Amino acid sequence: MSAVSESARTVAPANPFSRAVRDSLIVAQRNLIRMVRIPEVVIFGLIQPIMFVVLFTYVFGGSMKIGGSTSATAYTNFLMAGIFAQTVTFATAGAGAGIADDMHKGLVDRFRSLPMARGAVLTGRTLADLVQTALTLLVLAGVALLVGWRVGSNGDTNALKVLAAFGLLLLLGYAFTWIGALIGLSVRTPEAATSGGLVWLFPVTFLSNAFVDTGNMTPWLRHIADWNPFSATVEAARVLFANPGASTSTAWPMQHPVWASLIYSILIVLVFRTLAVRKYRSATA
């Protein structure tokens, strides 16, 4: 908070874009400092995805048929793109709860009273959440390697493709964080934001290609899963990681998953950032 107050006493840059960037980075710094001072938030955020990796790998690994094989290793390589995508999107609930908590305590009203760019508070918050998500993803990738996940298990890949896959995953997580921001601004308590942030995420993540081959779904359900933005990013990550499970669907997002993932994520950011900033301008604690 002191950093933001200090910012208010300085002369704002003449360029509105530069001012927005500066203010956003200051707010992001404030939220990152808060995360460092409350490490249990990061620790608990790591426990759930690690549990999913272990449970799905060792409980379901020998029961799933991937590419004609019931090998636990084949399912692990198929699974990890889905777990990574689920992890980055579940950060949405935390983002919404954090913003709702700031509103509940009156901090958002304090920010609104300062001479700062209107969208900076939300942009800074989402950038800080992105940093936390990236750290979580890094740790999760290490756990995945320990349980047998390997890139290039179904073809050739390289470091640039692997980095591109993680980049698409983080972009999806950042896009969904804006949905969380809108939810956080629309409810009265952090508890409601957490519930509201999770209730729609479960159908989005499970009605997809993250954990099972959509070819085994009924036709109408497979059609929904194939056009799910979440599925596009999972498929893109599998392609770039060269992991098994490439979709045989003729749906455009499954045939061009990298482009579909980029388009979906950018559209989500544009739409929900606009709605969240508009809501922020009129929100009251």
JSON list of N, CA and C in Angstrom, two decimals, residues 1 4-5 8 19 109-118:
[
{"chain": "A", "resi": 1, "resn": "MET", "atom": "N", "xyz": [0.83, -1.20, 0.00]},
{"chain": "A", "resi": 1, "resn": "MET", "atom": "CA", "xyz": [0.00, 0.00, 0.00]},
{"chain": "A", "resi": 1, "resn": "MET", "atom": "C", "xyz": [0.86, 1.25, 0.00]},
{"chain": "A", "resi": 4, "resn": "VAL", "atom": "N", "xyz": [1.86, 2.16, -3.48]},
{"chain": "A", "resi": 4, "resn": "VAL", "atom": "CA", "xyz": [0.81, 2.83, -4.23]},
{"chain": "A", "resi": 4, "resn": "VAL", "atom": "C", "xyz": [0.66, 4.27, -3.79]},
{"chain": "A", "resi": 5, "resn": "SER", "atom": "N", "xyz": [0.76, 4.54, -2.47]},
{"chain": "A", "resi": 5, "resn": "SER", "atom": "CA", "xyz": [0.67, 5.90, -1.97]},
{"chain": "A", "resi": 5, "resn": "SER", "atom": "C", "xyz": [1.80, 6.76, -2.49]},
{"chain": "A", "resi": 8, "resn": "ALA", "atom": "N", "xyz": [1.15, 7.84, -5.91]},
{"chain": "A", "resi": 8, "resn": "ALA", "atom": "CA", "xyz": [0.19, 8.93, -6.05]},
{"chain": "A", "resi": 8, "resn": "ALA", "atom": "C", "xyz": [0.83, 10.29, -5.86]},
{"chain": "A", "resi": 19, "resn": "ARG", "atom": "N", "xyz": [1.59, 5.82, -18.17]},
{"chain": "A", "resi": 19, "resn": "ARG", "atom": "CA", "xyz": [1.03, 5.93, -16.82]},
{"chain": "A", "resi": 19, "resn": "ARG", "atom": "C", "xyz": [0.31, 4.65, -16.43]},
{"chain": "A", "resi": 109, "resn": "ASP", "atom": "N", "xyz": [-11.94, 0.96, -2.94]},
{"chain": "A", "resi": 109, "resn": "ASP", "atom": "CA", "xyz": [-12.38, 2.36, -2.88]},
{"chain": "A", "resi": 109, "resn": "ASP", "atom": "C", "xyz": [-11.20, 3.30, -2.69]},
{"chain": "A", "resi": 110, "resn": "ARG", "atom": "N", "xyz": [-10.22, 2.85, -1.91]},
{"chain": "A", "resi": 110, "resn": "ARG", "atom": "CA", "xyz": [-9.02, 3.67, -1.69]},
{"chain": "A", "resi": 110, "resn": "ARG", "atom": "C", "xyz": [-8.24, 3.82, -3.00]},
{"chain": "A", "resi": 111, "resn": "PHE", "atom": "N", "xyz": [-8.12, 2.73, -3.73]},
{"chain": "A", "resi": 111, "resn": "PHE", "atom": "CA", "xyz": [-7.44, 2.79, -5.02]},
{"chain": "A", "resi": 111, "resn": "PHE", "atom": "C", "xyz": [-8.17, 3.73, -5.98]},
{"chain": "A", "resi": 112, "resn": "ARG", "atom": "N", "xyz": [-9.49, 3.66, -5.98]},
{"chain": "A", "resi": 112, "resn": "ARG", "atom": "CA", "xyz": [-10.27, 4.47, -6.90]},
{"chain": "A", "resi": 112, "resn": "ARG", "atom": "C", "xyz": [-10.15, 5.96, -6.59]},
{"chain": "A", "resi": 113, "resn": "SER", "atom": "N", "xyz": [-9.80, 6.28, -5.34]},
{"chain": "A", "resi": 113, "resn": "SER", "atom": "CA", "xyz": [-9.66, 7.69, -4.96]},
{"chain": "A", "resi": 113, "resn": "SER", "atom": "C", "xyz": [-8.30, 8.26, -5.35]},
{"chain": "A", "resi": 114, "resn": "LEU", "atom": "N", "xyz": [-7.36, 7.39, -5.76]},
{"chain": "A", "resi": 114, "resn": "LEU", "atom": "CA", "xyz": [-6.02, 7.84, -6.11]},
{"chain": "A", "resi": 114, "resn": "LEU", "atom": "C", "xyz": [-5.95, 8.24, -7.58]},
{"chain": "A", "resi": 115, "resn": "PRO", "atom": "N", "xyz": [-5.05, 9.15, -7.92]},
{"chain": "A", "resi": 115, "resn": "PRO", "atom": "CA", "xyz": [-4.88, 9.57, -9.32]},
{"chain": "A", "resi": 115, "resn": "PRO", "atom": "C", "xyz": [-4.10, 8.53, -10.11]},
{"chain": "A", "resi": 116, "resn": "MET", "atom": "N", "xyz": [-4.75, 7.42, -10.43]},
{"chain": "A", "resi": 116, "resn": "MET", "atom": "CA", "xyz": [-4.08, 6.36, -11.15]},
{"chain": "A", "resi": 116, "resn": "MET", "atom": "C", "xyz": [-4.99, 5.85, -12.26]},
{"chain": "A", "resi": 117, "resn": "ALA", "atom": "N", "xyz": [-4.40, 5.16, -13.23]},
{"chain": "A", "resi": 117, "resn": "ALA", "atom": "CA", "xyz": [-5.17, 4.63, -14.36]},
{"chain": "A", "resi": 117, "resn": "ALA", "atom": "C", "xyz": [-6.26, 3.70, -13.86]},
{"chain": "A", "resi": 118, "resn": "ARG", "atom": "N", "xyz": [-7.44, 3.79, -14.42]},
{"chain": "A", "resi": 118, "resn": "ARG", "atom": "CA", "xyz": [-8.59, 3.05, -13.94]},
{"chain": "A", "resi": 118, "resn": "ARG", "atom": "C", "xyz": [-8.39, 1.54, -14.01]}
]
